[in-house]
Amino acid sequence: MVTDNLNETSYNNHDHHTRHPRLRLGVFGFGCVGQGLYHVLHETQGVKAEIKKICVKTKNKQRPLAEDLFTFNKEEILNNPDIDVVVELIDDAAAAFEIVKAALQNGKSVVTANKKMLAEHLEEIYQLQKKYNKAVLYEGAVCGSIPILRNLEEYYDNDLLNSIEGIFNGSTNFILTKVFEEKKNYLDALKQAQDLGFAESDPSLDVKGFDPKYKLVIAMAHTFGVFVTPEEVINIGIDKISDLDLKFARENNYTIKLIARAFKEGGKVFGFVAPQFIEATNPLASVRNEFNAVQVQGAFAEKQLFIGKGAGSYPTGSAVLSDISALSYDYAYEYKKRHQLSGLVYSNDLLVEAFVSFDADHAIKIQDFEQFESGYSALGKQYMAGLVKLEKLKEWSQTPGVGIILAPNAKFVSASKQTEKLQLA
Ligand code: HSE
């Protein structure tokens, strides 16, 4: 039951007496995650759920299961009174949202792993859950097998979290690992990530940082209670990392990771995705291949780090299975931080410490930095480092020939603070 009021007694997440005898599932999609779910569901005795129908798009395709389990007609699931839960695992975000809406309207709960769809429609999905009194669970959408959302909702059930950050995309972490450790070339490593089923069907969503941004948008709702659209959040990818960047990293004993982060400061929430030089002593440096990592920091609990496989058929299938199991005892997200932290405002008004590389013909100037730290040129490229406005980094990230990597242990200064400092000086 989705409640808007924490005091309502109807909320019964922990009342195991209400566990349903056997959930009947209608699954949409039988790709990497759908097949993973099928496998893990059949390996467990503990979860009492059964797949009644699987709706797929492509006809005349050899599938490993009995033909009568499949349908091409979505109504056979959405209008089927013998199905309790819709498990949405398709690729197309717009079609997925229609399925979620129809399922809720028809009194069915939903499990989905579609991060793009969720990030684009999270506030609506929150409202629809309240309207129809049915749950939408989506642990598999954020960092694969890492159980972060339920932890944010239940364990970190207070307003004391200051930040959440980490490696939110398996494909790019796999690529960066192969490039750094095996000196593989970028395109070969990407091809391998695709072959292993880690990458999105449009892999630019991974390498340009959209996929981890969608996950960050979802995580921000459960960390800080803010609903932000993906368009508002700045994402800088790994697609413009150059050989010179790799050389610089190796010489300084750094690696490079694509980091998603969000933090609160002075009533504001900041969030963005960007590659960053990471020192060898940072625990994120040893998170390799398709593993993801999420580090949360609380005011008093300090830091905790969650590590686990962030992509792949079985790890993501396991997260989906866990949500199905949670539905069997009527679990629903309460979006607790919305009630605890009302008043936080999302902002991009931030200065970020970054290394910017560019060809000689780009007119990036020292004056573009709010605080310039250093600069040099090598192998026909120029480097400048210092504090830059996040919006400026966004502009440069969209300029061909300009590369951006955040400094190791980068400083972040909220722009209003910077103004205060300048006034004091
Ligand atoms: N393409 C995604 C990734 C899949 O590489 O992390 C898991 O969300």
XYZ file of C-alpha atoms and ligand atoms in Angstrom:
433
model
C 0.000 0.000 0.000
C 1.411 3.396 -0.907
C 0.681 5.905 1.791
C 1.309 9.575 1.926
C 1.150 9.711 5.668
C 3.652 7.892 7.786
C 1.195 7.559 10.632
C -1.343 5.574 8.667
C -1.727 2.197 10.253
C -2.649 0.471 7.001
C 1.013 0.315 6.070
C 2.007 -3.254 6.719
C 5.378 -3.926 5.193
C 6.378 -6.094 8.077
C 3.216 -8.069 8.554
C 4.271 -11.371 7.096
C 0.864 -12.894 7.805
C -0.379 -11.158 4.678
C 2.090 -13.019 2.452
C 0.246 -14.116 -0.663
C 0.208 -17.849 -1.303
C 1.531 -17.691 -4.861
C 1.921 -14.642 -7.079
C 0.924 -14.999 -10.697
C 3.199 -13.022 -12.987
C 2.738 -11.556 -16.439
C 6.127 -10.679 -17.887
C 6.800 -8.180 -20.663
C 10.047 -8.871 -22.527
C 12.248 -11.926 -22.665
C 15.674 -10.439 -23.288
C 18.718 -10.442 -21.053
C 16.884 -9.568 -17.800
C 13.699 -11.528 -18.601
C 15.673 -14.708 -19.206
C 17.737 -14.027 -16.086
C 14.554 -13.700 -14.018
C 13.188 -16.942 -15.464
C 16.375 -18.726 -14.485
C 16.704 -17.389 -10.927
C 12.974 -17.877 -10.243
C 13.310 -21.537 -11.138
C 16.376 -21.964 -8.970
C 14.588 -20.826 -5.801
C 12.096 -22.681 -3.644
C 11.617 -19.696 -1.376
C 9.795 -17.311 -3.686
C 6.288 -18.473 -4.413
C 5.629 -16.992 -7.830
C 4.800 -18.399 -11.193
C 5.124 -16.938 -14.681
C 1.724 -17.223 -16.367
C 2.462 -15.407 -19.634
C 5.362 -13.639 -21.321
C 4.525 -10.939 -23.850
C 7.170 -10.536 -26.567
C 7.469 -8.413 -29.708
C 9.326 -10.470 -32.306
C 7.468 -13.304 -33.960
C 9.168 -16.352 -35.502
C 11.985 -16.340 -32.993
C 13.321 -19.546 -31.485
C 12.690 -19.415 -27.723
C 13.819 -21.928 -25.120
C 10.374 -22.343 -23.488
C 6.990 -23.800 -24.478
C 5.293 -21.739 -27.158
C 2.002 -21.377 -25.283
C 3.772 -19.436 -22.504
C 4.309 -16.569 -24.963
C 1.883 -14.050 -26.376
C 2.202 -11.102 -28.749
C -0.903 -9.438 -27.377
C -0.341 -7.274 -24.293
C -4.023 -7.474 -23.322
C -3.550 -11.161 -22.546
C -1.566 -9.979 -19.548
C -3.036 -6.569 -18.764
C -6.653 -7.773 -18.862
C -6.041 -11.182 -17.378
C -7.759 -11.506 -13.970
C -5.488 -14.453 -13.163
C -2.382 -12.243 -13.187
C -1.518 -10.279 -10.020
C 1.812 -8.729 -10.929
C 3.138 -7.246 -14.161
C 6.904 -7.555 -14.572
C 7.992 -5.015 -17.162
C 11.377 -5.796 -18.735
C 11.250 -4.308 -22.220
C 13.669 -1.893 -23.835
C 11.326 0.801 -25.130
C 10.758 3.387 -22.358
C 7.620 4.952 -23.875
C 5.910 1.580 -24.400
C 7.023 0.506 -20.912
C 5.313 3.527 -19.323
C 2.045 2.686 -21.094
C 2.286 -0.865 -19.749
C 2.933 0.367 -16.194
C -0.014 2.762 -16.324
C -2.391 0.139 -17.725
C -1.254 -2.437 -15.173
C -1.905 -0.081 -12.242
C -5.274 0.964 -13.681
C -6.191 -2.716 -13.878
C -5.295 -3.303 -10.234
C -1.966 -5.020 -10.753
C 1.287 -4.231 -8.987
C 4.364 -3.725 -11.113
C 8.022 -4.656 -11.002
C 10.199 -2.912 -13.569
C 13.894 -2.499 -14.329
C 13.423 0.271 -16.889
C 15.542 3.106 -15.525
C 14.939 5.475 -18.447
C 11.176 5.130 -18.124
C 11.328 5.540 -14.347
C 13.613 8.580 -14.460
C 11.402 10.271 -17.041
C 8.125 9.591 -15.202
C 8.995 9.095 -11.539
C 6.707 11.736 -10.109
C 3.778 10.479 -12.205
C 4.505 6.919 -11.145
C 4.539 8.045 -7.516
C 1.109 9.667 -8.006
C -0.292 6.679 -9.895
C 0.707 4.343 -7.077
C -1.223 6.485 -4.615
C -4.202 6.789 -6.941
C -4.573 3.079 -7.606
C -3.162 1.894 -4.289
C -0.794 -0.511 -6.029
C 2.985 -0.680 -5.786
C 5.670 -0.182 -8.414
C 9.024 -1.635 -7.327
C 12.254 -1.131 -9.258
C 15.340 -2.260 -7.355
C 16.722 -3.848 -10.565
C 16.733 -0.447 -12.279
C 19.457 1.037 -10.061
C 22.880 -0.615 -9.936
C 21.724 -4.135 -10.811
C 22.167 -6.520 -7.912
C 22.990 -3.887 -5.249
C 19.985 -3.543 -2.897
C 20.211 0.225 -2.649
C 16.645 1.493 -2.960
C 15.149 -0.573 -0.174
C 18.118 0.369 2.001
C 17.592 4.046 1.259
C 13.894 3.694 2.100
C 14.099 1.438 5.139
C 17.542 1.487 6.729
C 18.319 5.138 5.993
C 14.871 6.074 7.153
C 15.797 9.610 8.202
C 16.953 12.907 6.837
C 20.586 12.459 7.812
C 22.017 11.379 4.488
C 24.380 13.929 3.022
C 25.457 12.247 -0.189
C 25.208 9.260 -2.474
C 27.834 8.579 -5.101
C 29.566 5.841 -6.985
C 29.835 3.754 -10.110
C 26.300 3.414 -11.460
C 27.029 1.900 -14.892
C 28.490 -1.543 -15.506
C 29.378 -1.167 -19.193
C 31.535 1.907 -18.802
C 33.261 0.444 -15.762
C 33.926 -2.702 -17.794
C 35.327 -0.643 -20.674
C 37.529 1.495 -18.414
C 38.833 -1.619 -16.644
C 39.767 -3.275 -19.942
C 41.352 -0.095 -21.262
C 43.413 0.440 -18.105
C 44.352 -3.118 -17.171
C 44.588 -4.859 -20.534
C 45.379 -1.826 -22.683
C 42.426 -2.837 -24.845
C 41.215 -0.267 -27.265
C 38.012 1.536 -26.375
C 35.887 0.203 -29.255
C 36.941 -3.427 -28.713
C 36.111 -3.113 -25.018
C 32.716 -1.610 -25.857
C 32.007 -4.454 -28.285
C 32.852 -6.944 -25.536
C 30.485 -5.180 -23.095
C 27.762 -5.415 -25.737
C 28.438 -9.104 -26.409
C 28.178 -9.845 -22.686
C 24.752 -8.192 -22.531
C 25.874 -5.329 -20.279
C 25.420 -2.414 -22.664
C 22.135 -0.764 -23.588
C 20.841 -1.521 -27.088
C 21.896 2.060 -27.819
C 25.328 2.015 -26.116
C 25.677 5.791 -26.355
C 23.312 5.828 -23.348
C 26.098 4.108 -21.397
C 29.212 5.855 -22.707
C 27.707 9.353 -22.708
C 26.520 8.926 -19.125
C 22.738 8.909 -19.672
C 22.152 5.484 -18.123
C 23.906 6.318 -14.820
C 22.076 9.652 -14.833
C 18.689 7.884 -14.992
C 19.755 5.762 -12.036
C 20.925 8.853 -10.152
C 17.565 10.562 -10.745
C 15.804 7.553 -9.209
C 18.268 7.345 -6.316
C 17.883 11.078 -5.564
C 14.145 10.607 -5.033
C 14.819 7.958 -2.384
C 17.829 9.735 -0.815
C 16.604 13.317 -0.688
C 12.931 13.162 -1.662
C 13.367 15.313 -4.765
C 11.809 14.508 -8.125
C 14.114 15.807 -10.841
C 13.765 15.275 -14.585
C 16.728 13.759 -16.462
C 16.970 16.937 -18.567
C 17.836 18.933 -15.453
C 20.802 16.727 -14.546
C 24.147 17.176 -16.295
C 25.844 14.065 -17.656
C 29.357 13.944 -19.058
C 30.456 10.596 -20.496
C 33.650 8.647 -21.069
C 33.513 8.901 -24.860
C 36.056 11.719 -25.087
C 38.744 10.271 -22.843
C 42.000 10.542 -24.792
C 45.276 8.592 -24.819
C 46.826 11.576 -23.109
C 44.289 11.298 -20.265
C 45.172 7.630 -19.862
C 48.880 8.453 -19.852
C 48.369 11.212 -17.282
C 46.333 8.824 -15.097
C 48.932 6.043 -15.283
C 51.831 8.375 -14.500
C 50.039 9.627 -11.393
C 48.831 6.230 -10.224
C 45.203 7.155 -10.888
C 42.479 5.283 -12.627
C 39.413 6.872 -14.255
C 35.851 6.002 -13.215
C 32.508 7.355 -14.374
C 31.012 8.719 -11.159
C 27.367 9.576 -10.468
C 26.924 11.711 -7.381
C 24.332 13.735 -5.526
C 24.698 15.670 -2.306
C 22.854 18.244 -0.280
C 24.195 21.516 0.951
C 22.445 24.561 2.320
C 18.911 23.497 1.388
C 19.956 22.500 -2.126
C 20.542 19.158 -3.790
C 23.203 18.911 -6.494
C 23.582 15.925 -8.792
C 25.597 15.084 -11.908
C 27.531 12.355 -13.727
C 31.119 12.831 -14.896
C 34.365 10.882 -15.289
C 36.893 11.436 -12.541
C 40.524 10.617 -11.821
C 40.517 8.235 -8.858
C 43.508 7.675 -6.600
C 44.658 4.077 -6.098
C 43.839 4.288 -2.372
C 40.181 5.146 -3.045
C 38.040 1.990 -2.631
C 36.279 2.806 -5.911
C 39.587 2.216 -7.735
C 39.322 -1.508 -7.083
C 35.716 -1.826 -8.290
C 36.314 -3.502 -11.627
C 34.553 -4.738 -14.754
C 30.743 -4.728 -14.619
C 30.682 -4.195 -10.860
C 28.972 -1.105 -9.511
C 29.512 0.642 -6.199
C 27.291 2.956 -4.201
C 28.695 4.962 -1.322
C 26.303 6.707 1.004
C 27.384 9.195 3.594
C 25.293 10.124 6.593
C 25.760 12.905 9.078
C 26.553 10.506 11.915
C 26.911 7.039 10.383
C 29.621 8.379 8.028
C 30.405 6.298 4.936
C 29.111 2.910 3.802
C 30.030 1.303 0.510
C 27.882 -1.225 -1.346
C 29.514 -3.199 -4.150
C 27.922 -5.700 -6.518
C 27.361 -6.607 -10.132
C 25.623 -3.724 -11.832
C 24.690 -5.383 -15.098
C 24.062 -8.810 -16.527
C 21.243 -11.287 -16.816
C 21.332 -13.132 -13.474
C 22.401 -10.272 -11.167
C 19.639 -8.013 -12.512
C 17.194 -10.945 -12.610
C 17.951 -11.477 -8.905
C 17.020 -7.883 -8.065
C 13.770 -8.260 -10.007
C 13.050 -11.504 -8.158
C 13.625 -9.781 -4.823
C 11.016 -7.152 -5.752
C 8.541 -9.884 -6.701
C 9.169 -11.497 -3.335
C 8.642 -8.135 -1.605
C 5.266 -7.802 -3.313
C 4.228 -11.117 -1.820
C 4.098 -9.310 1.546
C 2.652 -6.096 0.118
C 5.819 -4.060 0.278
C 5.692 -0.612 -1.319
C 8.071 2.335 -1.329
C 6.815 5.087 0.916
C 9.113 7.776 -0.518
C 9.820 8.674 3.088
C 12.263 11.497 2.392
C 9.532 13.446 0.652
C 7.920 13.882 4.030
C 11.111 14.380 5.983
C 13.063 16.766 3.804
C 10.412 18.849 2.113
C 11.935 22.086 1.006
C 15.134 20.807 -0.616
C 15.568 22.335 -4.050
C 17.543 20.822 -6.906
C 20.265 23.069 -8.347
C 23.105 23.053 -10.870
C 24.587 26.238 -9.448
C 27.871 24.597 -8.538
C 31.590 25.034 -9.132
C 33.469 21.830 -9.851
C 37.203 21.171 -9.871
C 38.009 19.673 -13.259
C 40.753 19.007 -15.801
C 39.763 20.253 -19.238
C 41.696 19.118 -22.307
C 41.318 20.666 -25.738
C 42.986 21.024 -29.129
C 44.877 24.184 -29.850
C 42.031 25.544 -31.980
C 39.579 25.704 -29.069
C 39.359 29.044 -27.424
C 39.120 27.917 -23.819
C 40.618 30.640 -21.686
C 41.897 31.011 -18.158
C 39.065 33.512 -17.632
C 36.532 30.718 -18.192
C 37.569 29.299 -14.830
C 36.182 30.721 -11.614
C 39.477 29.771 -10.024
C 42.335 28.719 -12.292
C 44.844 26.225 -10.846
C 47.232 25.058 -13.550
C 47.710 24.528 -17.250
C 50.160 22.913 -19.636
C 50.390 21.604 -23.167
C 51.593 18.263 -24.472
C 51.274 16.236 -27.666
C 49.292 18.954 -29.431
C 46.748 19.195 -26.605
C 46.310 21.770 -23.896
C 45.211 21.124 -20.351
C 43.710 23.507 -17.859
C 42.599 22.680 -14.357
C 40.569 24.627 -11.850
C 37.105 25.397 -10.532
C 34.546 25.753 -13.310
C 30.795 26.278 -13.325
C 28.941 23.002 -13.857
C 26.893 24.619 -16.639
C 30.146 25.583 -18.386
C 31.343 21.982 -18.177
C 28.075 20.911 -19.776
C 28.645 23.340 -22.650
C 32.223 22.084 -23.145
C 31.156 18.446 -22.912
C 29.006 19.036 -25.976
C 31.885 20.626 -27.918
C 33.841 18.187 -30.121
C 37.523 18.043 -29.192
C 37.021 19.089 -25.563
C 37.470 16.466 -22.823
C 36.490 16.787 -19.163
C 37.657 14.709 -16.214
C 37.081 15.746 -12.624
C 40.114 16.166 -10.394
C 40.918 13.415 -7.904
C 39.126 14.325 -4.640
C 37.593 17.199 -6.570
C 36.358 20.235 -4.701
C 32.704 21.197 -5.151
C 31.653 24.677 -4.147
C 28.082 25.782 -4.195
C 28.058 28.978 -6.251
C 26.253 30.974 -3.554
C 29.010 30.021 -1.108
C 31.556 31.166 -3.634
C 29.861 34.559 -3.826
C 29.931 34.800 -0.014
C 33.646 33.985 -0.032
C 34.368 36.543 -2.720
C 32.493 39.169 -0.756
C 34.435 38.356 2.395
C 37.765 38.537 0.582
N 23.698 -0.820 -19.478
C 23.548 -0.886 -18.069
C 24.931 -0.882 -17.451
C 22.791 -2.122 -17.694
O 25.901 -1.140 -18.172
O 25.058 -0.623 -16.268
C 22.394 -2.191 -16.261
O 21.539 -1.143 -15.901
